[in-house]
C-alpha angles and dihedrals in degrees: 000000000000119000117273090254092069115099119192117198142160116247119233137178108311093038097093093122090057090045090054090051090051090051090054089050090052090051091052096042094049094038088237106115093156093053091052101033115021096085108021115190121241122270088249091056092050091045089054092048093051090050092060114099093211092058114077120190115180127184132193111217132194112186090340092307118123105237098163145354150161140220118212135176127213113221124199110221126220103202091062135009095262143099138235127203120217120201102216099178133008126171142157122201114257099252092050100049124119092028098104096262096124090047090050091050091052090045090055090048089051090057092050092046091051091051090049093051097249117159098201144011116214134188138181124229127191122236108260094029091111097168091054092045091050091050094049093045088053091054104035151001119293120231125186110227140155121238123209130189110211113196119232116221112213125219096035130103 
């Protein structure tokens, strides 16, 4: 369990500065600063994103500092009247790892998902990311899948 000084909360419109700090943390944690910082979206774009109910951005704060967070998307399903929640990114800053912060973030997301009528939360982990794999195995059931990126060609219908 994280220390009592950790606060987990969902970002909403007006929280763009915290969202930008989370984005910097993602860039550092994933060693991809250009992916997360080279072309930052406008404040208006991020405000619009945070206003969407199906987009869930959570941050873990210690003394107002962003030390972790996740971005998840709620997906409406077609085969049954239900929803799934996909954790797209989750990271905790290096000095705050192994203190229960990621588990607390997922716990908070579970509460939101339950209120929204979701039946499952799912997440992808990369081979070799042993800490993430251990966390997710502790919290859920492992499935072996293949992931494919399909490029989108612009300007064609």
